[in-house]
CSV table of C-alpha atoms in Angstrom, one decimal:
chain,number,residue,atom,x,y,z
A,1,MET,CA,0.0,0.1,0.0
A,2,ASN,CA,2.9,2.4,0.7
A,3,ASP,CA,4.2,2.1,-2.7
A,4,LEU,CA,0.8,2.5,-4.4
A,5,VAL,CA,-0.1,5.6,-2.4
A,6,ARG,CA,3.2,7.3,-2.9
A,7,GLN,CA,3.5,6.4,-6.6
A,8,HIS,CA,-0.1,7.6,-7.6
A,9,THR,CA,-1.5,9.9,-5.0
A,10,ALA,CA,-0.7,13.2,-3.3
A,11,LEU,CA,-1.4,11.9,0.3
A,12,GLY,CA,1.2,12.8,2.9
A,13,ASP,CA,2.7,10.4,5.5
A,14,SER,CA,0.1,11.3,8.2
A,15,ASP,CA,-2.7,10.4,5.7
A,16,LEU,CA,-1.1,7.1,4.9
A,17,GLU,CA,-0.7,6.2,8.6
A,18,TRP,CA,-4.5,6.8,8.9
A,19,LEU,CA,-5.1,4.5,6.0
A,20,HIS,CA,-3.0,1.8,7.7
A,21,LEU,CA,-4.9,2.2,10.9
A,22,LEU,CA,-8.2,1.9,9.0
A,23,VAL,CA,-6.9,-1.2,7.0
A,24,SER,CA,-5.8,-2.8,10.4
A,25,GLU,CA,-9.4,-2.5,11.6
A,26,TRP,CA,-11.6,-3.1,8.6
A,27,GLN,CA,-11.7,-6.8,8.9
A,28,LEU,CA,-14.4,-6.0,11.4
A,29,LEU,CA,-16.4,-4.0,9.0
A,30,SER,CA,-16.1,-6.7,6.3
A,31,ASP,CA,-17.3,-9.4,8.5
A,32,LEU,CA,-20.2,-7.4,10.0
A,33,SER,CA,-21.2,-6.4,6.5
A,34,PHE,CA,-20.8,-9.9,5.0
A,35,ALA,CA,-19.1,-7.9,2.2
A,36,ASP,CA,-15.9,-7.4,0.3
A,37,LEU,CA,-14.1,-4.1,0.9
A,38,VAL,CA,-11.8,-2.2,-1.6
A,39,LEU,CA,-10.0,1.0,-0.7
A,40,TRP,CA,-9.9,3.5,-3.7
A,41,VAL,CA,-7.8,6.5,-3.6
A,42,PRO,CA,-7.9,9.3,-6.1
A,43,THR,CA,-4.7,9.7,-8.1
A,44,ARG,CA,-2.6,12.9,-7.9
A,45,ASP,CA,-4.1,14.5,-11.0
A,46,GLY,CA,-7.7,13.6,-9.8
A,47,THR,CA,-8.5,11.8,-13.2
A,48,ARG,CA,-8.4,8.1,-11.8
A,49,TYR,CA,-8.7,6.1,-8.8
A,50,VAL,CA,-6.2,3.4,-7.6
A,51,SER,CA,-7.1,0.4,-5.4
A,52,VAL,CA,-4.5,0.2,-2.5
A,53,ALA,CA,-6.1,-2.5,-0.3
A,54,GLN,CA,-8.7,-5.2,-0.3
A,55,MET,CA,-10.5,-7.3,2.3
A,56,ARG,CA,-12.7,-10.4,1.9
A,57,PRO,CA,-15.3,-11.4,4.7
A,58,ASN,CA,-14.9,-14.4,6.9
A,59,THR,CA,-18.8,-14.5,7.3
A,60,GLY,CA,-19.9,-14.7,3.8
A,61,PRO,CA,-19.1,-15.5,0.1
A,62,THR,CA,-16.7,-13.1,-1.7
A,63,SER,CA,-17.7,-10.8,-4.5
A,64,TYR,CA,-14.2,-10.7,-6.0
A,65,GLN,CA,-12.4,-13.8,-7.2
A,66,ASP,CA,-9.5,-11.7,-8.4
A,67,ASP,CA,-7.1,-9.4,-6.6
A,68,MET,CA,-8.1,-5.8,-7.0
A,69,VAL,CA,-5.1,-4.1,-5.5
A,70,GLY,CA,-3.2,-1.9,-7.9
A,71,HIS,CA,-6.1,-1.6,-10.3
A,72,LEU,CA,-6.6,1.9,-11.9
A,73,VAL,CA,-10.0,3.1,-13.1
A,74,PRO,CA,-10.8,6.4,-14.7
A,75,ARG,CA,-13.2,8.8,-12.9
A,76,GLY,CA,-16.5,8.5,-14.2
A,77,ARG,CA,-16.7,4.9,-14.8
A,78,ARG,CA,-17.9,4.2,-11.2
A,79,PRO,CA,-20.4,6.9,-10.3
A,80,LEU,CA,-20.8,5.7,-6.8
A,81,LEU,CA,-17.0,6.4,-6.2
A,82,ASP,CA,-17.4,9.9,-7.6
A,83,ALA,CA,-20.5,10.7,-5.5
A,84,ALA,CA,-19.0,9.5,-2.3
A,85,LEU,CA,-15.8,11.4,-2.9
A,86,ASP,CA,-17.3,14.7,-4.1
A,87,GLU,CA,-20.3,14.8,-1.5
A,88,GLY,CA,-18.6,13.1,1.4
A,89,ARG,CA,-21.5,10.8,2.1
A,90,ILE,CA,-22.3,7.1,2.0
A,91,VAL,CA,-23.8,6.3,-1.4
A,92,ARG,CA,-26.2,3.3,-1.9
A,93,GLU,CA,-28.1,4.2,-4.9
A,94,GLY,CA,-28.3,2.0,-8.0
A,95,ASP,CA,-29.2,-1.6,-9.0
A,96,PRO,CA,-27.0,-4.6,-8.2
A,97,GLU,CA,-24.1,-5.2,-10.6
A,98,TRP,CA,-23.7,-8.6,-12.2
A,99,ARG,CA,-20.3,-10.3,-11.9
A,100,GLU,CA,-19.9,-13.8,-13.5
A,101,GLU,CA,-23.6,-14.4,-13.1
A,102,VAL,CA,-23.4,-13.2,-9.5
A,103,PRO,CA,-25.6,-10.2,-8.3
A,104,VAL,CA,-23.5,-7.8,-6.2
A,105,ARG,CA,-24.7,-4.8,-4.3
A,106,VAL,CA,-22.2,-1.9,-4.3
A,107,GLU,CA,-22.0,0.9,-1.8
A,108,SER,CA,-19.4,3.7,-1.2
A,109,ILE,CA,-18.2,4.9,2.0
A,110,PRO,CA,-15.9,8.0,2.1
A,111,VAL,CA,-12.9,7.8,4.2
A,112,ARG,CA,-12.6,11.1,6.2
A,113,ARG,CA,-9.7,12.5,8.3
A,114,GLU,CA,-9.7,16.0,9.8
A,115,GLY,CA,-12.5,17.2,7.5
A,116,ARG,CA,-10.9,15.8,4.3
A,117,VAL,CA,-11.9,12.8,2.3
A,118,LEU,CA,-8.8,10.7,1.6
A,119,GLY,CA,-10.6,8.0,-0.4
A,120,VAL,CA,-13.5,5.7,-0.7
A,121,ILE,CA,-14.3,2.3,0.5
A,122,ALA,CA,-16.3,0.3,-2.1
A,123,ARG,CA,-18.4,-2.3,0.0
A,124,ASN,CA,-19.6,-5.1,-2.3
A,125,THR,CA,-22.1,-7.7,-1.1
A,126,ASN,CA,-22.6,-11.0,-2.7
A,127,LEU,CA,-26.5,-11.3,-3.2
A,128,LEU,CA,-26.5,-14.9,-4.4
A,129,THR,CA,-27.1,-16.4,-1.0
A,130,VAL,CA,-29.4,-13.7,0.4
A,131,ARG,CA,-32.1,-15.1,2.8
A,132,THR,CA,-34.3,-13.8,5.5
A,133,PRO,CA,-31.9,-12.4,8.0
A,134,SER,CA,-31.7,-13.8,11.6
A,135,ARG,CA,-31.4,-11.7,14.7
A,136,LEU,CA,-27.7,-12.1,14.7
A,137,GLU,CA,-27.4,-11.0,11.0
A,138,LEU,CA,-29.5,-8.0,11.7
A,139,THR,CA,-27.3,-7.0,14.5
A,140,TYR,CA,-24.2,-7.5,12.4
A,141,LEU,CA,-25.6,-5.3,9.6
A,142,GLN,CA,-26.8,-2.5,12.0
A,143,SER,CA,-23.3,-2.4,13.6
A,144,ALA,CA,-21.7,-2.4,10.3
A,145,SER,CA,-24.0,0.6,9.3
A,146,ASP,CA,-22.8,2.5,12.5
A,147,LEU,CA,-19.2,1.9,11.7
A,148,ALA,CA,-19.6,2.9,8.2
A,149,GLN,CA,-21.1,6.2,9.3
A,150,MET,CA,-18.2,6.6,11.8
A,151,ILE,CA,-15.7,6.2,9.0
A,152,ALA,CA,-17.5,8.7,6.8
A,153,ALA,CA,-17.5,11.1,9.8
A,154,GLY,CA,-13.8,10.5,10.5
A,155,SER,CA,-14.4,9.2,14.0
A,156,PHE,CA,-13.3,5.6,13.2
A,157,PRO,CA,-10.8,4.0,13.5
A,158,PHE,CA,-9.7,5.3,16.8
A,159,GLU,CA,-6.4,7.2,16.6
A,160,GLY,CA,-3.7,5.8,18.8
A,161,GLN,CA,-5.6,2.5,19.0
A,162,GLN,CA,-3.5,0.3,16.8
A,163,VAL,CA,-5.0,-3.2,17.0
A,164,ASP,CA,-3.4,-6.5,16.2
A,165,MET,CA,-6.2,-8.3,14.4
A,166,ASP,CA,-4.4,-11.6,14.8
A,167,ALA,CA,-4.6,-11.5,18.5
A,168,SER,CA,-7.9,-9.5,19.0
A,169,PRO,CA,-11.3,-11.0,19.1
A,170,ARG,CA,-13.1,-11.4,15.8
A,171,VAL,CA,-16.8,-11.0,15.0
A,172,GLY,CA,-17.4,-14.8,14.8
A,173,ASP,CA,-15.7,-15.4,18.3
A,174,GLY,CA,-18.4,-13.6,20.0
A,175,LEU,CA,-20.4,-10.4,19.8
A,176,LEU,CA,-22.5,-8.2,22.3
A,177,ARG,CA,-24.4,-5.1,21.4
A,178,LEU,CA,-25.0,-2.7,24.2
A,179,ASP,CA,-27.1,0.4,24.5
A,180,ALA,CA,-25.6,3.8,25.7
A,181,ASP,CA,-26.2,2.7,29.3
A,182,GLY,CA,-24.2,-0.4,28.9
A,183,ILE,CA,-27.3,-2.7,28.9
A,184,VAL,CA,-26.9,-5.8,26.7
A,185,GLN,CA,-29.3,-5.6,23.8
A,186,TYR,CA,-28.0,-8.7,21.9
A,187,ALA,CA,-25.7,-11.5,22.8
A,188,SER,CA,-24.4,-14.0,20.1
A,189,PRO,CA,-24.4,-17.8,21.0
A,190,ASN,CA,-20.6,-17.8,21.3
A,191,ALA,CA,-20.7,-14.8,23.6
A,192,LEU,CA,-23.2,-16.4,25.9
A,193,SER,CA,-21.1,-19.6,26.1
A,194,ALA,CA,-18.0,-17.7,26.9
A,195,TYR,CA,-19.7,-15.9,29.8
A,196,HIS,CA,-21.2,-19.2,31.0
A,197,ARG,CA,-17.7,-20.5,31.3
A,198,LEU,CA,-16.9,-17.6,33.6
A,199,GLY,CA,-19.7,-18.6,35.8
A,200,LEU,CA,-22.7,-16.8,34.6
A,201,ALA,CA,-25.9,-18.7,35.3
A,202,ALA,CA,-28.5,-16.4,33.7
A,203,ASP,CA,-29.0,-14.7,30.3
A,204,LEU,CA,-27.0,-11.7,29.5
A,205,VAL,CA,-29.7,-9.7,27.5
A,206,GLY,CA,-31.2,-7.0,29.6
A,207,HIS,CA,-28.3,-6.9,32.2
A,208,HIS,CA,-25.6,-4.3,32.7
A,209,LEU,CA,-22.6,-5.9,31.1
A,210,GLY,CA,-20.0,-4.0,33.3
A,211,LYS,CA,-21.7,-4.9,36.6
A,212,ALA,CA,-22.3,-8.5,35.4
A,213,THR,CA,-18.6,-8.8,34.2
A,214,ALA,CA,-17.1,-7.3,37.5
A,215,GLU,CA,-19.2,-9.6,39.6
A,216,LEU,CA,-17.7,-12.7,37.8
A,217,ALA,CA,-14.2,-11.4,38.1
A,218,PRO,CA,-12.5,-12.5,41.3
A,219,SER,CA,-12.2,-9.7,43.8
A,220,ARG,CA,-11.6,-9.5,47.5
A,221,GLY,CA,-13.1,-6.0,47.8
A,222,PRO,CA,-15.9,-4.1,46.4
A,223,VAL,CA,-17.0,-4.3,42.7
A,224,ASP,CA,-14.1,-3.1,40.5
A,225,GLU,CA,-15.4,0.3,39.1
A,226,ALA,CA,-12.7,0.4,36.4
A,227,LEU,CA,-13.7,-3.1,35.1
A,228,THR,CA,-17.3,-2.1,35.3
A,229,LYS,CA,-16.5,1.1,33.0
A,230,LEU,CA,-14.4,-0.9,30.7
A,231,ALA,CA,-17.0,-3.6,30.1
A,232,SER,CA,-19.7,-1.0,29.6
A,233,GLY,CA,-18.0,0.0,26.4
A,234,TRP,CA,-17.5,3.7,27.3
A,235,ALA,CA,-14.0,3.8,25.6
A,236,PRO,CA,-12.1,1.8,22.9
A,237,ARG,CA,-10.2,-0.8,25.1
A,238,GLU,CA,-9.1,-4.3,25.0
A,239,PHE,CA,-8.8,-6.3,28.2
A,240,GLU,CA,-9.1,-9.8,29.7
A,241,ILE,CA,-10.9,-11.1,32.7
A,242,GLU,CA,-10.6,-14.5,34.4
A,243,GLY,CA,-13.2,-16.0,36.5
A,244,GLY,CA,-14.8,-19.5,37.2
A,245,ASP,CA,-12.9,-21.9,34.8
A,246,GLY,CA,-12.4,-19.5,32.1
A,247,VAL,CA,-10.4,-16.5,30.6
A,248,ILE,CA,-12.3,-14.2,28.3
A,249,GLN,CA,-10.6,-11.5,26.1
A,250,LEU,CA,-12.9,-8.5,25.4
A,251,ARG,CA,-12.6,-5.6,23.1
A,252,ALA,CA,-15.0,-2.6,23.6
A,253,ILE,CA,-15.9,-0.4,20.5
A,254,PRO,CA,-18.0,2.7,21.3
A,255,LEU,CA,-20.5,3.4,18.6
A,256,LYS,CA,-20.9,7.2,17.6
A,257,PRO,CA,-22.5,7.2,14.1
A,258,LYS,CA,-23.9,10.7,14.6
A,259,GLY,CA,-21.6,12.1,17.2
A,260,PRO,CA,-22.9,11.1,20.7
A,261,ARG,CA,-22.4,7.5,21.9
A,262,ILE,CA,-25.5,5.5,21.1
A,263,GLY,CA,-24.0,2.1,22.5
A,264,SER,CA,-21.1,-0.2,22.1
A,265,LEU,CA,-20.0,-3.2,20.3
A,266,VAL,CA,-18.2,-5.6,22.4
A,267,LEU,CA,-16.2,-8.5,20.7
A,268,LEU,CA,-15.1,-11.4,23.0
A,269,ARG,CA,-13.3,-14.6,22.8
A,270,ASP,CA,-12.7,-17.5,25.0
A,271,VAL,CA,-9.0,-17.8,25.4
A,272,THR,CA,-9.0,-20.1,28.4
A,273,GLU,CA,-7.1,-23.1,26.6
A,274,LEU,CA,-4.8,-20.5,24.9
A,275,ARG,CA,-3.7,-19.0,28.2
A,276,ARG,CA,-3.4,-22.5,29.9
A,277,ARG,CA,-1.0,-23.5,27.1
A,278,GLU,CA,0.9,-20.3,27.5
A,279,ARG,CA,1.2,-20.8,31.3
A,280,GLU,CA,2.5,-24.4,30.6
A,281,LEU,CA,5.1,-23.1,28.1
A,282,ILE,CA,6.2,-20.4,30.5
A,283,THR,CA,6.7,-23.1,33.3
A,284,LYS,CA,8.5,-25.3,30.9
A,285,ASP,CA,10.7,-22.5,29.8
A,286,ALA,CA,11.4,-21.6,33.4
A,287,THR,CA,12.3,-25.3,34.0
A,288,ILE,CA,14.6,-25.5,31.1
A,289,ARG,CA,16.5,-22.3,32.0
A,290,GLU,CA,16.8,-23.5,35.6
A,291,ILE,CA,18.4,-26.8,34.2
A,292,HIS,CA,20.9,-24.8,32.1
A,293,HIS,CA,21.7,-22.8,35.2
A,294,ARG,CA,22.3,-25.8,37.4
A,295,VAL,CA,24.4,-27.5,34.6
A,296,LYS,CA,26.5,-24.2,34.4
A,297,ASN,CA,27.0,-24.3,38.3
A,298,ASN,CA,27.9,-28.0,38.1
A,299,LEU,CA,30.4,-27.4,35.3
A,300,GLN,CA,31.9,-24.5,37.3
A,301,THR,CA,32.3,-26.8,40.3
A,302,VAL,CA,34.0,-29.5,38.1
A,303,ALA,CA,36.3,-26.9,36.8
A,304,ALA,CA,37.1,-25.7,40.3
A,305,LEU,CA,37.8,-29.3,41.5
A,306,LEU,CA,40.2,-29.8,38.4
A,307,ARG,CA,41.9,-26.6,39.1
A,308,LEU,CA,42.4,-27.6,42.7
A,309,GLN,CA,43.8,-31.0,41.6
A,310,ALA,CA,46.1,-29.3,39.2
A,311,ARG,CA,47.7,-27.3,42.0
A,312,ARG,CA,48.5,-30.5,43.8
A,313,ILE,CA,50.3,-32.3,40.9
A,314,ASP,CA,54.0,-31.9,40.6
A,315,SER,CA,54.2,-33.1,37.1
A,316,VAL,CA,54.3,-30.2,34.6
A,317,SER,CA,52.5,-32.2,31.9
A,318,GLY,CA,49.9,-33.4,34.2
A,319,ARG,CA,49.2,-29.9,35.5
A,320,GLU,CA,48.9,-28.5,31.9
A,321,ALA,CA,46.6,-31.3,30.9
A,322,LEU,CA,44.2,-30.5,33.9
A,323,GLU,CA,44.4,-26.7,33.1
A,324,GLU,CA,43.4,-27.6,29.5
A,325,ALA,CA,40.4,-29.7,30.8
A,326,VAL,CA,39.4,-26.7,33.0
A,327,ARG,CA,39.3,-24.5,29.9
A,328,ARG,CA,37.3,-27.1,27.9
A,329,VAL,CA,34.8,-27.4,30.9
A,330,GLY,CA,34.6,-23.6,31.1
A,331,SER,CA,33.7,-23.2,27.4
A,332,ILE,CA,30.7,-25.4,27.9
A,333,ALA,CA,29.7,-23.6,31.0
A,334,ILE,CA,29.6,-20.3,29.0
A,335,VAL,CA,27.1,-21.8,26.6
A,336,HIS,CA,24.8,-23.2,29.5
A,337,GLU,CA,25.0,-19.8,31.2
A,338,THR,CA,23.8,-18.1,28.0
A,339,LEU,CA,21.1,-20.5,27.5
A,340,SER,CA,19.9,-20.2,31.1
A,341,GLN,CA,19.1,-16.4,30.3
A,342,ASN,CA,17.1,-17.2,27.1
A,343,LEU,CA,13.5,-18.2,26.5
A,344,ASP,CA,14.4,-20.7,23.8
A,345,GLU,CA,17.3,-23.1,22.9
A,346,ARG,CA,19.1,-20.5,20.8
A,347,VAL,CA,22.0,-18.2,21.7
A,348,GLU,CA,23.7,-15.2,20.3
A,349,PHE,CA,27.1,-16.8,19.7
A,350,ASP,CA,29.1,-13.5,19.3
A,351,GLU,CA,29.1,-13.0,23.1
A,352,ILE,CA,30.3,-16.5,23.7
A,353,ALA,CA,33.0,-16.3,21.1
A,354,ASP,CA,34.2,-13.0,22.8
A,355,ARG,CA,34.2,-14.7,26.2
A,356,VAL,CA,36.0,-17.7,24.9
A,357,LEU,CA,38.5,-15.5,23.2
A,358,ALA,CA,39.1,-13.6,26.6
A,359,MET,CA,39.3,-16.8,28.6
A,360,VAL,CA,42.0,-18.4,26.3
A,361,ALA,CA,44.0,-15.2,26.1
A,362,GLU,CA,44.7,-15.6,29.7
A,363,ILE,CA,47.2,-18.4,29.0
A,364,SER,CA,49.1,-16.6,26.4
A,365,PRO,CA,52.9,-16.9,27.0
A,366,GLY,CA,53.3,-13.5,25.6
A,367,THR,CA,51.4,-10.3,24.9
A,368,VAL,CA,49.0,-11.5,22.3
A,369,THR,CA,45.9,-9.5,21.3
A,370,GLY,CA,42.7,-11.3,20.4
A,371,ARG,CA,39.9,-9.7,18.3
A,372,ARG,CA,36.7,-10.8,16.5
A,373,THR,CA,35.3,-9.6,13.1
A,374,GLY,CA,32.1,-10.5,11.4
A,375,ARG,CA,29.0,-12.0,13.2
A,376,PHE,CA,28.4,-15.6,14.2
A,377,GLY,CA,24.6,-14.7,14.7
A,378,ILE,CA,22.1,-16.8,16.4
A,379,LEU,CA,22.9,-20.6,16.7
A,380,ASP,CA,21.0,-23.5,18.1
A,381,ALA,CA,22.2,-24.9,21.3
A,382,GLU,CA,23.2,-28.2,19.7
A,383,VAL,CA,25.6,-26.2,17.3
A,384,ALA,CA,26.8,-23.6,20.0
A,385,THR,CA,28.0,-26.2,22.6
A,386,PRO,CA,30.4,-28.2,20.3
A,387,LEU,CA,31.5,-25.0,18.5
A,388,SER,CA,32.4,-23.3,21.7
A,389,MET,CA,34.7,-26.3,22.4
A,390,VAL,CA,36.2,-26.2,19.0
A,391,LEU,CA,36.9,-22.6,19.2
A,392,THR,CA,38.5,-23.0,22.6
A,393,GLU,CA,40.8,-25.7,21.4
A,394,ILE,CA,41.9,-23.9,18.1
A,395,LEU,CA,42.6,-20.7,20.1
A,396,GLN,CA,44.4,-22.5,22.8
A,397,ASN,CA,46.4,-24.3,20.2
A,398,ALA,CA,47.3,-21.0,18.5
A,399,LEU,CA,48.4,-19.3,21.6
A,400,GLU,CA,50.4,-22.3,23.1
A,401,HIS,CA,52.2,-23.3,19.9
A,402,GLY,CA,52.2,-20.0,17.9
A,403,PHE,CA,54.0,-17.7,20.3
A,404,THR,CA,57.0,-17.9,22.7
A,405,GLN,CA,57.4,-16.3,26.1
A,406,GLY,CA,57.4,-12.6,25.9
A,407,GLU,CA,56.5,-12.5,22.2
A,408,THR,CA,53.7,-10.2,21.1
A,409,GLY,CA,51.3,-10.9,18.2
A,410,THR,CA,47.5,-11.1,17.3
A,411,VAL,CA,44.9,-13.7,16.8
A,412,GLU,CA,41.8,-12.9,14.7
A,413,VAL,CA,38.5,-14.7,14.7
A,414,SER,CA,36.4,-14.1,11.7
A,415,ALA,CA,32.9,-15.2,11.0
A,416,VAL,CA,30.8,-14.9,7.9
A,417,ARG,CA,27.1,-16.3,7.5
A,418,GLY,CA,26.3,-17.1,3.8
A,419,GLY,CA,24.5,-19.6,1.5
A,420,THR,CA,20.8,-19.9,1.0
A,421,ALA,CA,17.9,-20.4,3.2
A,422,LYS,CA,18.0,-24.1,2.6
A,423,ASP,CA,21.7,-24.4,2.7
A,424,ALA,CA,23.0,-21.8,5.1
A,425,ARG,CA,26.7,-21.9,6.0
A,426,LEU,CA,28.9,-20.4,8.7
A,427,LEU,CA,32.5,-19.7,7.5
A,428,ILE,CA,34.9,-19.3,10.5
A,429,THR,CA,38.5,-18.3,10.1
A,430,VAL,CA,41.1,-18.2,12.9
A,431,GLN,CA,44.4,-16.8,12.0
A,432,ASP,CA,47.4,-15.8,14.0
A,433,ASP,CA,50.8,-14.2,13.2
A,434,GLY,CA,52.9,-16.5,15.1
A,435,VAL,CA,55.7,-19.1,14.1
A,436,GLY,CA,53.4,-21.1,11.8
A,437,LEU,CA,53.3,-24.8,11.0
A,438,PRO,CA,56.1,-27.1,10.4
A,439,ASP,CA,56.6,-28.1,6.7
A,440,ASP,CA,55.6,-31.6,7.3
A,441,PHE,CA,52.6,-31.0,9.5
A,442,ASP,CA,49.2,-32.6,8.5
A,443,PRO,CA,46.3,-31.6,10.7
A,444,HIS,CA,44.3,-34.5,9.7
A,445,ARG,CA,46.8,-37.0,10.9
A,446,SER,CA,48.1,-35.1,14.0
A,447,GLY,CA,47.9,-37.0,17.2
A,448,ASN,CA,47.4,-33.8,19.2
A,449,LEU,CA,44.5,-34.3,21.5
A,450,GLY,CA,43.1,-30.8,20.9
A,451,LEU,CA,43.1,-31.2,17.1
A,452,GLN,CA,41.5,-34.8,17.4
A,453,ILE,CA,38.7,-33.2,19.5
A,454,VAL,CA,38.3,-30.4,16.8
A,455,ARG,CA,38.0,-32.9,14.0
A,456,THR,CA,35.6,-35.1,15.9
A,457,LEU,CA,33.3,-32.3,16.8
A,458,VAL,CA,33.5,-30.4,13.5
A,459,GLU,CA,33.1,-33.4,11.2
A,460,GLY,CA,31.1,-35.6,13.4
A,461,GLU,CA,28.7,-33.4,15.5
A,462,LEU,CA,28.5,-30.3,13.3
A,463,GLY,CA,28.6,-32.0,9.9
A,464,GLY,CA,31.2,-29.5,8.6
A,465,THR,CA,34.9,-29.2,7.4
A,466,PHE,CA,38.1,-28.3,9.1
A,467,ASP,CA,41.4,-27.4,7.7
A,468,MET,CA,44.6,-25.9,9.0
A,469,VAL,CA,47.2,-24.2,6.7
A,470,LYS,CA,50.0,-21.7,6.7
A,471,ALA,CA,48.9,-18.2,6.5
A,472,PRO,CA,49.9,-16.3,3.4
A,473,GLU,CA,52.5,-14.1,5.1
A,474,ARG,CA,53.2,-15.4,8.7
A,475,GLY,CA,51.5,-17.7,11.2
A,476,THR,CA,48.5,-20.3,10.8
A,477,ARG,CA,45.0,-20.2,9.5
A,478,VAL,CA,42.3,-22.5,10.6
A,479,VAL,CA,39.2,-22.6,8.5
A,480,LEU,CA,35.8,-24.2,9.6
A,481,ASP,CA,32.8,-24.4,7.3
A,482,ILE,CA,29.7,-25.7,9.1
A,483,PRO,CA,25.9,-25.8,8.2
A,484,VAL,CA,23.6,-23.7,10.2
A,485,ARG,CA,20.0,-22.6,10.2
A,486,GLY,CA,19.1,-19.9,7.6
A,487,ASP,CA,18.0,-17.2,10.1
A,488,LYS,CA,20.5,-14.9,11.5
């Protein structure tokens, strides 16, 4: 819609925001009207209309099989559009149109903002299945008429009340029609069922919705006056109440077709099962995070015991082996610490890489500077854990064997995400400017325990490739290529 409005019309950004607000709400009008809606906006030169948005009803058959967005029609071809735009009123005159042997009633609703008509909504009703309307359908149509008049007057949608239609109640979920005093005039079967789940024993019609709702909500003190007002529909609000065995989500829409409020429309949905599942997920998430936290604490305890044991060993090689084990355990603990702070089993690996780099740099025999370039991005836990160990081993190997006591140098870790969504890859390069590799060195045959761990984890668990070669000028370069999920 942004592109169409900016390309063809003279509307400004504030007008465009108003149209976005309207489009976020107009599924409600479409469902209440049992009709398709198409938003037409006059072009910059005023000679044509461009359709910038379209909505089909969930409550009835569509009038348009094709997508109308982007169509241009000259002024004069559709007289109802011209009349609504020029006169600023809802236009219903004319006989039904026939489209593919289907009779369609066409109406035009001007879209007004701050006294100006920005465009026109064409409301198209498929008349093929018209029958004697029920009380529910009559209530729908009357509510749709009130909303259409509010759009024509510029009082709907409500400014500053952006609604997420995916999360808000819809017309078919449950509908209540209130008068100006908050008394229920009509309640759909779904709405009654939802209130019965809250514990209502009687009928809603004829009762004050705010008071009935407040009495059903658990309260230790007097009836909640704020809840009473909200449920009475005095202002556009969305809220939830919990009582009995149910949780109900409500959305109040004041109806002001001619200025003063004549009543309200209340949409509601039974979200009991949805909230129950959300609570279960929250409980599971908390349990998982607590497990990661305890695993991290246990690993730190193991590392402390190994460190204590290393201090009691006289053998230099034995002490070094235990210190290496401490760092390996520490790299895994970092991952679990990060996982304990997240709601899912995914981690931002850049932070982990930086901490591993800082941890390993402590063992440097000289003054070696470590740095990271590029982004690892977000990785799954099953990738992050072995990758942290691989990175620890490679960095530890570079610092121990690439530099001598007192020598200065650098170690750079670079990460690049690439590939396609189906075949995403993470290319990691670790390069130092140390002494480099011996001429006869083969990383794939080396008996070094650290390199054996790297080969096993990269090729076995991560399903990637590993190579270690001489750097172009000085030092050693290690290249890892591993598959990852496509999102970054």
